[in-house]
Each structure stands twice: as structure tokens, then as C-alpha cells.
């Protein structure tokens, strides 16, 4: 197992390493998702860990499996910005004036199906459970819009200042926003 993975279980690190080799996936992205899956009780068997990881990634974070995904990720970020402009033009324009592009906050969401950036990893399991039962492929995009909506007031109070990007990261990861 790769010591840099920092996973509690050596066996889980082996699953991540094998999954990444087999799918040409990013190790850190896959590790983040496995860390969430390891919260399941009882702990999943290794084969179940592999199957869960494969199902989540392929359905809700397929961008993580594309070799040279930079162009596709940038297109998804532009799509997100367009959707934000439609759903909440005030926040979209605020972020644009502050120089906070979607790539600053969307990339981790899209590559990990929101396993990155939520303070409560148990909530990630809850979201994934709902998605598996009846989710759509664009659910990660729309969850991103909802997460921005939750910190709307804080963003508007801050205004288009250079620190807006940091405030955004702090606000989006708060436990109280994860529970909403």
C-alpha cells in the first residue's frame, strides 16, 4: 500500500491502489471516497469497498476516470457557472467580480461526488445513499448549486473582495451547512 494514502486500513489502501491502476484514476480522489466508505458500519469487505467505489465514481464522478480530464473539467465548471447564473445571478456575478471561478470550488466536488469539502463525512454517505436509490448523473452539479445557496447570505455580506474564495471554502464545509 502507498504510505502517502494515509488510509486507516492497509487493505483499503491496496483497494485504492488497485482501483487506480485498473481505472487510471487519481489516487487522492479515490482515497477521499474510500475514506467516506470506511465509515460504513459494519465495515465493508474489500470486494464491497471496491464495488461501492466503482459504482459511485462511475455514476456520479466519472470525470475522475478520464485520462487528461482537464478540458472536460473546465467545461463542467463553465456549465456550473452558467447554471449558477440562471439560478442565482447575484451570487454568480459576485463570484465573477471577485475572480472566484468555479474551478476553485467545483473540481473537488465533481471529482469526488462531494466527498471533498463537507465537514460531516457521514452526511456524504447519506447523500450517496439517496443518489444510489434514485439519483441522476447531474446530481453532483445541482448539489453544488444547493451548497452555494446555503452560504448565500455570508457571500453577499462579504462582497467581491479577494478573501471571498477563502470564505467560500470555509462556509461550504461547515457542519451546519452539511446537515441542511
PDB file of C-alpha atoms in Angstrom:
ATOM      1  CA  UNK A   1       0.000   0.000   0.000  1.00  0.00           C
ATOM      2  CA  UNK A   2       1.120   3.540  -0.733  1.00  0.00           C
ATOM      3  CA  UNK A   3       2.084   5.188   2.571  1.00  0.00           C
ATOM      4  CA  UNK A   4       1.059   8.564   1.161  1.00  0.00           C
ATOM      5  CA  UNK A   5      -2.554   7.404   1.027  1.00  0.00           C
ATOM      6  CA  UNK A   6      -2.928   7.896   4.799  1.00  0.00           C
ATOM      7  CA  UNK A   7      -5.794   5.406   4.986  1.00  0.00           C
ATOM      8  CA  UNK A   8      -6.511   3.691   8.278  1.00  0.00           C
ATOM      9  CA  UNK A   9      -6.547   0.222   6.739  1.00  0.00           C
ATOM     10  CA  UNK A  10      -3.643  -1.190   4.733  1.00  0.00           C
ATOM     11  CA  UNK A  11      -6.142  -3.383   2.915  1.00  0.00           C
ATOM     12  CA  UNK A  12      -8.218  -0.345   1.967  1.00  0.00           C
ATOM     13  CA  UNK A  13      -5.070   1.342   0.651  1.00  0.00           C
ATOM     14  CA  UNK A  14      -4.483  -1.720  -1.516  1.00  0.00           C
ATOM     15  CA  UNK A  15      -8.039  -1.458  -2.859  1.00  0.00           C
ATOM     16  CA  UNK A  16      -7.423   2.197  -3.741  1.00  0.00           C
ATOM     17  CA  UNK A  17      -4.096   1.428  -5.393  1.00  0.00           C
ATOM     18  CA  UNK A  18      -5.581  -1.438  -7.403  1.00  0.00           C
ATOM     19  CA  UNK A  19      -8.681   0.598  -8.363  1.00  0.00           C
ATOM     20  CA  UNK A  20      -6.479   3.469  -9.543  1.00  0.00           C
ATOM     21  CA  UNK A  21      -4.221   1.196 -11.588  1.00  0.00           C
ATOM     22  CA  UNK A  22      -7.188  -0.636 -13.103  1.00  0.00           C
ATOM     23  CA  UNK A  23      -9.133   2.530 -13.958  1.00  0.00           C
ATOM     24  CA  UNK A  24      -6.268   5.013 -14.405  1.00  0.00           C
ATOM     25  CA  UNK A  25      -7.943   7.030 -11.649  1.00  0.00           C
ATOM     26  CA  UNK A  26      -6.423   9.656  -9.392  1.00  0.00           C
ATOM     27  CA  UNK A  27      -5.158   8.205  -6.100  1.00  0.00           C
ATOM     28  CA  UNK A  28      -6.096  11.173  -3.893  1.00  0.00           C
ATOM     29  CA  UNK A  29      -9.598  11.413  -5.340  1.00  0.00           C
ATOM     30  CA  UNK A  30     -10.214   7.687  -4.897  1.00  0.00           C
ATOM     31  CA  UNK A  31      -8.742   7.734  -1.396  1.00  0.00           C
ATOM     32  CA  UNK A  32     -11.076  10.540  -0.373  1.00  0.00           C
ATOM     33  CA  UNK A  33     -14.055   8.498  -1.469  1.00  0.00           C
ATOM     34  CA  UNK A  34     -12.801   5.333   0.244  1.00  0.00           C
ATOM     35  CA  UNK A  35     -12.294   7.279   3.479  1.00  0.00           C
ATOM     36  CA  UNK A  36     -16.019   8.041   3.401  1.00  0.00           C
ATOM     37  CA  UNK A  37     -16.953   4.447   2.556  1.00  0.00           C
ATOM     38  CA  UNK A  38     -14.881   3.222   5.519  1.00  0.00           C
ATOM     39  CA  UNK A  39     -17.377   4.998   7.802  1.00  0.00           C
ATOM     40  CA  UNK A  40     -19.970   2.345   6.942  1.00  0.00           C
ATOM     41  CA  UNK A  41     -20.865   0.066   9.833  1.00  0.00           C
ATOM     42  CA  UNK A  42     -20.139  -2.764   9.750  1.00  0.00           C
ATOM     43  CA  UNK A  43     -17.005  -2.039   7.754  1.00  0.00           C
ATOM     44  CA  UNK A  44     -17.371  -3.245   4.177  1.00  0.00           C
ATOM     45  CA  UNK A  45     -15.489  -6.275   2.941  1.00  0.00           C
ATOM     46  CA  UNK A  46     -12.742  -5.363   0.476  1.00  0.00           C
ATOM     47  CA  UNK A  47     -14.708  -6.566  -2.526  1.00  0.00           C
ATOM     48  CA  UNK A  48     -17.686  -4.463  -1.383  1.00  0.00           C
ATOM     49  CA  UNK A  49     -15.401  -1.482  -0.892  1.00  0.00           C
ATOM     50  CA  UNK A  50     -14.211  -1.895  -4.498  1.00  0.00           C
ATOM     51  CA  UNK A  51     -17.765  -2.266  -5.826  1.00  0.00           C
ATOM     52  CA  UNK A  52     -19.047   0.759  -3.888  1.00  0.00           C
ATOM     53  CA  UNK A  53     -16.139   2.887  -5.058  1.00  0.00           C
ATOM     54  CA  UNK A  54     -16.639   1.796  -8.662  1.00  0.00           C
ATOM     55  CA  UNK A  55     -20.392   2.444  -8.535  1.00  0.00           C
ATOM     56  CA  UNK A  56     -20.080   5.921  -7.013  1.00  0.00           C
ATOM     57  CA  UNK A  57     -17.233   7.026  -9.270  1.00  0.00           C
ATOM     58  CA  UNK A  58     -18.712   5.696 -12.491  1.00  0.00           C
ATOM     59  CA  UNK A  59     -22.159   7.155 -11.863  1.00  0.00           C
ATOM     60  CA  UNK A  60     -21.514  10.420 -10.030  1.00  0.00           C
ATOM     61  CA  UNK A  61     -17.844  11.299 -10.581  1.00  0.00           C
ATOM     62  CA  UNK A  62     -16.918   9.796 -13.962  1.00  0.00           C
ATOM     63  CA  UNK A  63     -14.704  12.787 -14.674  1.00  0.00           C
ATOM     64  CA  UNK A  64     -12.230  11.238 -12.220  1.00  0.00           C
ATOM     65  CA  UNK A  65     -11.758   8.336 -14.633  1.00  0.00           C
ATOM     66  CA  UNK A  66     -10.970  10.365 -17.745  1.00  0.00           C
ATOM     67  CA  UNK A  67      -7.308  10.476 -18.665  1.00  0.00           C
ATOM     68  CA  UNK A  68      -6.349  14.080 -19.280  1.00  0.00           C
ATOM     69  CA  UNK A  69      -9.674  15.272 -17.903  1.00  0.00           C
ATOM     70  CA  UNK A  70      -8.612  18.921 -17.676  1.00  0.00           C
ATOM     71  CA  UNK A  71     -10.617  20.059 -20.698  1.00  0.00           C
ATOM     72  CA  UNK A  72     -13.731  18.162 -19.596  1.00  0.00           C
ATOM     73  CA  UNK A  73     -13.435  19.530 -16.053  1.00  0.00           C
ATOM     74  CA  UNK A  74     -13.168  23.087 -17.338  1.00  0.00           C
ATOM     75  CA  UNK A  75     -16.274  22.525 -19.489  1.00  0.00           C
ATOM     76  CA  UNK A  76     -18.170  21.241 -16.461  1.00  0.00           C
ATOM     77  CA  UNK A  77     -17.055  24.288 -14.474  1.00  0.00           C
ATOM     78  CA  UNK A  78     -18.341  26.578 -17.230  1.00  0.00           C
ATOM     79  CA  UNK A  79     -21.625  24.636 -17.224  1.00  0.00           C
ATOM     80  CA  UNK A  80     -21.835  25.113 -13.460  1.00  0.00           C
ATOM     81  CA  UNK A  81     -21.224  28.845 -13.799  1.00  0.00           C
ATOM     82  CA  UNK A  82     -23.975  29.062 -16.432  1.00  0.00           C
ATOM     83  CA  UNK A  83     -26.407  27.188 -14.214  1.00  0.00           C
ATOM     84  CA  UNK A  84     -25.485  29.409 -11.274  1.00  0.00           C
ATOM     85  CA  UNK A  85     -26.051  32.485 -13.421  1.00  0.00           C
ATOM     86  CA  UNK A  86     -29.516  31.177 -14.247  1.00  0.00           C
ATOM     87  CA  UNK A  87     -30.441  30.082 -10.695  1.00  0.00           C
ATOM     88  CA  UNK A  88     -28.769  32.866  -8.707  1.00  0.00           C
ATOM     89  CA  UNK A  89     -27.436  35.683 -10.894  1.00  0.00           C
ATOM     90  CA  UNK A  90     -26.489  37.799  -7.894  1.00  0.00           C
ATOM     91  CA  UNK A  91     -24.101  35.167  -6.498  1.00  0.00           C
ATOM     92  CA  UNK A  92     -22.792  34.278  -9.968  1.00  0.00           C
ATOM     93  CA  UNK A  93     -21.882  37.911 -10.667  1.00  0.00           C
ATOM     94  CA  UNK A  94     -20.437  38.375  -7.176  1.00  0.00           C
ATOM     95  CA  UNK A  95     -18.111  35.403  -7.641  1.00  0.00           C
ATOM     96  CA  UNK A  96     -17.117  36.642 -11.105  1.00  0.00           C
ATOM     97  CA  UNK A  97     -16.320  40.159  -9.800  1.00  0.00           C
ATOM     98  CA  UNK A  98     -14.235  38.617  -7.016  1.00  0.00           C
ATOM     99  CA  UNK A  99     -12.324  36.465  -9.513  1.00  0.00           C
ATOM    100  CA  UNK A 100     -13.555  33.228  -7.942  1.00  0.00           C
ATOM    101  CA  UNK A 101     -14.048  30.818 -10.816  1.00  0.00           C
ATOM    102  CA  UNK A 102     -15.981  27.574 -10.476  1.00  0.00           C
ATOM    103  CA  UNK A 103     -12.754  25.618 -10.864  1.00  0.00           C
ATOM    104  CA  UNK A 104     -11.785  26.829  -7.371  1.00  0.00           C
ATOM    105  CA  UNK A 105     -14.658  25.006  -5.693  1.00  0.00           C
ATOM    106  CA  UNK A 106     -16.320  22.726  -8.274  1.00  0.00           C
ATOM    107  CA  UNK A 107     -13.417  20.493  -9.255  1.00  0.00           C
ATOM    108  CA  UNK A 108     -13.189  18.699  -5.887  1.00  0.00           C
ATOM    109  CA  UNK A 109     -16.981  18.235  -5.820  1.00  0.00           C
ATOM    110  CA  UNK A 110     -17.140  16.833  -9.329  1.00  0.00           C
ATOM    111  CA  UNK A 111     -14.148  14.530  -8.890  1.00  0.00           C
ATOM    112  CA  UNK A 112     -15.270  13.085  -5.539  1.00  0.00           C
ATOM    113  CA  UNK A 113     -19.093  13.306  -5.705  1.00  0.00           C
ATOM    114  CA  UNK A 114     -18.906  15.877  -2.867  1.00  0.00           C
ATOM    115  CA  UNK A 115     -16.743  13.722  -0.569  1.00  0.00           C
ATOM    116  CA  UNK A 116     -14.421  16.725  -0.507  1.00  0.00           C
ATOM    117  CA  UNK A 117     -15.450  19.850   1.305  1.00  0.00           C
ATOM    118  CA  UNK A 118     -18.185  18.601   3.615  1.00  0.00           C
ATOM    119  CA  UNK A 119     -17.210  18.698   7.285  1.00  0.00           C
ATOM    120  CA  UNK A 120     -19.528  15.799   8.138  1.00  0.00           C
ATOM    121  CA  UNK A 121     -18.415  12.756   6.134  1.00  0.00           C
ATOM    122  CA  UNK A 122     -21.405  10.831   7.484  1.00  0.00           C
ATOM    123  CA  UNK A 123     -23.575  13.276   5.565  1.00  0.00           C
ATOM    124  CA  UNK A 124     -21.705  12.298   2.392  1.00  0.00           C
ATOM    125  CA  UNK A 125     -22.790   8.683   2.968  1.00  0.00           C
ATOM    126  CA  UNK A 126     -26.363   9.883   3.395  1.00  0.00           C
ATOM    127  CA  UNK A 127     -26.210  11.842   0.122  1.00  0.00           C
ATOM    128  CA  UNK A 128     -24.668   8.918  -1.762  1.00  0.00           C
ATOM    129  CA  UNK A 129     -27.318   6.570  -0.381  1.00  0.00           C
ATOM    130  CA  UNK A 130     -30.060   8.832  -1.735  1.00  0.00           C
ATOM    131  CA  UNK A 131     -28.303   9.149  -5.077  1.00  0.00           C
ATOM    132  CA  UNK A 132     -27.857   5.391  -5.456  1.00  0.00           C
ATOM    133  CA  UNK A 133     -31.559   4.844  -4.759  1.00  0.00           C
ATOM    134  CA  UNK A 134     -32.797   7.319  -7.348  1.00  0.00           C
ATOM    135  CA  UNK A 135     -30.206   9.855  -8.283  1.00  0.00           C
ATOM    136  CA  UNK A 136     -29.350  11.343 -11.632  1.00  0.00           C
ATOM    137  CA  UNK A 137     -25.928  11.835 -13.176  1.00  0.00           C
ATOM    138  CA  UNK A 138     -26.128  15.613 -12.750  1.00  0.00           C
ATOM    139  CA  UNK A 139     -26.950  15.429  -9.033  1.00  0.00           C
ATOM    140  CA  UNK A 140     -23.395  16.483  -8.053  1.00  0.00           C
ATOM    141  CA  UNK A 141     -23.850  19.680 -10.092  1.00  0.00           C
ATOM    142  CA  UNK A 142     -27.201  20.505  -8.523  1.00  0.00           C
ATOM    143  CA  UNK A 143     -25.957  19.686  -5.025  1.00  0.00           C
ATOM    144  CA  UNK A 144     -23.208  22.227  -5.701  1.00  0.00           C
ATOM    145  CA  UNK A 145     -25.834  24.852  -6.507  1.00  0.00           C
ATOM    146  CA  UNK A 146     -27.660  23.996  -3.282  1.00  0.00           C
ATOM    147  CA  UNK A 147     -24.453  24.246  -1.259  1.00  0.00           C
ATOM    148  CA  UNK A 148     -23.774  27.713  -2.652  1.00  0.00           C
ATOM    149  CA  UNK A 149     -27.334  28.694  -1.847  1.00  0.00           C
ATOM    150  CA  UNK A 150     -26.770  27.717   1.802  1.00  0.00           C
ATOM    151  CA  UNK A 151     -23.945  30.209   2.219  1.00  0.00           C
ATOM    152  CA  UNK A 152     -25.535  32.902   0.045  1.00  0.00           C
ATOM    153  CA  UNK A 153     -26.015  35.396   2.884  1.00  0.00           C
ATOM    154  CA  UNK A 154     -22.397  35.149   4.019  1.00  0.00           C
ATOM    155  CA  UNK A 155     -21.131  35.627   0.473  1.00  0.00           C
ATOM    156  CA  UNK A 156     -23.305  38.687  -0.109  1.00  0.00           C
ATOM    157  CA  UNK A 157     -22.201  40.234   3.190  1.00  0.00           C
ATOM    158  CA  UNK A 158     -18.569  39.726   2.260  1.00  0.00           C
ATOM    159  CA  UNK A 159     -18.881  41.267  -1.188  1.00  0.00           C
ATOM    160  CA  UNK A 160     -16.408  40.925  -4.086  1.00  0.00           C
ATOM    161  CA  UNK A 161     -13.191  41.033  -2.034  1.00  0.00           C
ATOM    162  CA  UNK A 162     -10.046  38.948  -2.582  1.00  0.00           C
ATOM    163  CA  UNK A 163     -10.848  36.916   0.557  1.00  0.00           C
ATOM    164  CA  UNK A 164     -14.147  35.712  -0.917  1.00  0.00           C
ATOM    165  CA  UNK A 165     -12.571  32.499  -2.200  1.00  0.00           C
ATOM    166  CA  UNK A 166     -11.372  31.579   1.295  1.00  0.00           C
ATOM    167  CA  UNK A 167     -14.740  32.466   2.834  1.00  0.00           C
ATOM    168  CA  UNK A 168     -16.421  30.289   0.249  1.00  0.00           C
ATOM    169  CA  UNK A 169     -14.291  27.263   1.183  1.00  0.00           C
ATOM    170  CA  UNK A 170     -14.869  27.856   4.890  1.00  0.00           C
ATOM    171  CA  UNK A 171     -18.624  28.343   4.542  1.00  0.00           C
ATOM    172  CA  UNK A 172     -19.182  25.406   2.211  1.00  0.00           C
ATOM    173  CA  UNK A 173     -17.514  22.962   4.593  1.00  0.00           C
ATOM    174  CA  UNK A 174     -19.272  23.959   7.806  1.00  0.00           C
ATOM    175  CA  UNK A 175     -21.070  21.162   9.626  1.00  0.00           C
ATOM    176  CA  UNK A 176     -24.320  23.119   9.905  1.00  0.00           C
ATOM    177  CA  UNK A 177     -24.443  23.570   6.127  1.00  0.00           C
ATOM    178  CA  UNK A 178     -23.800  19.871   5.585  1.00  0.00           C
ATOM    179  CA  UNK A 179     -26.807  18.955   7.713  1.00  0.00           C
ATOM    180  CA  UNK A 180     -29.168  21.271   5.835  1.00  0.00           C
TER     181      UNK A 180
END
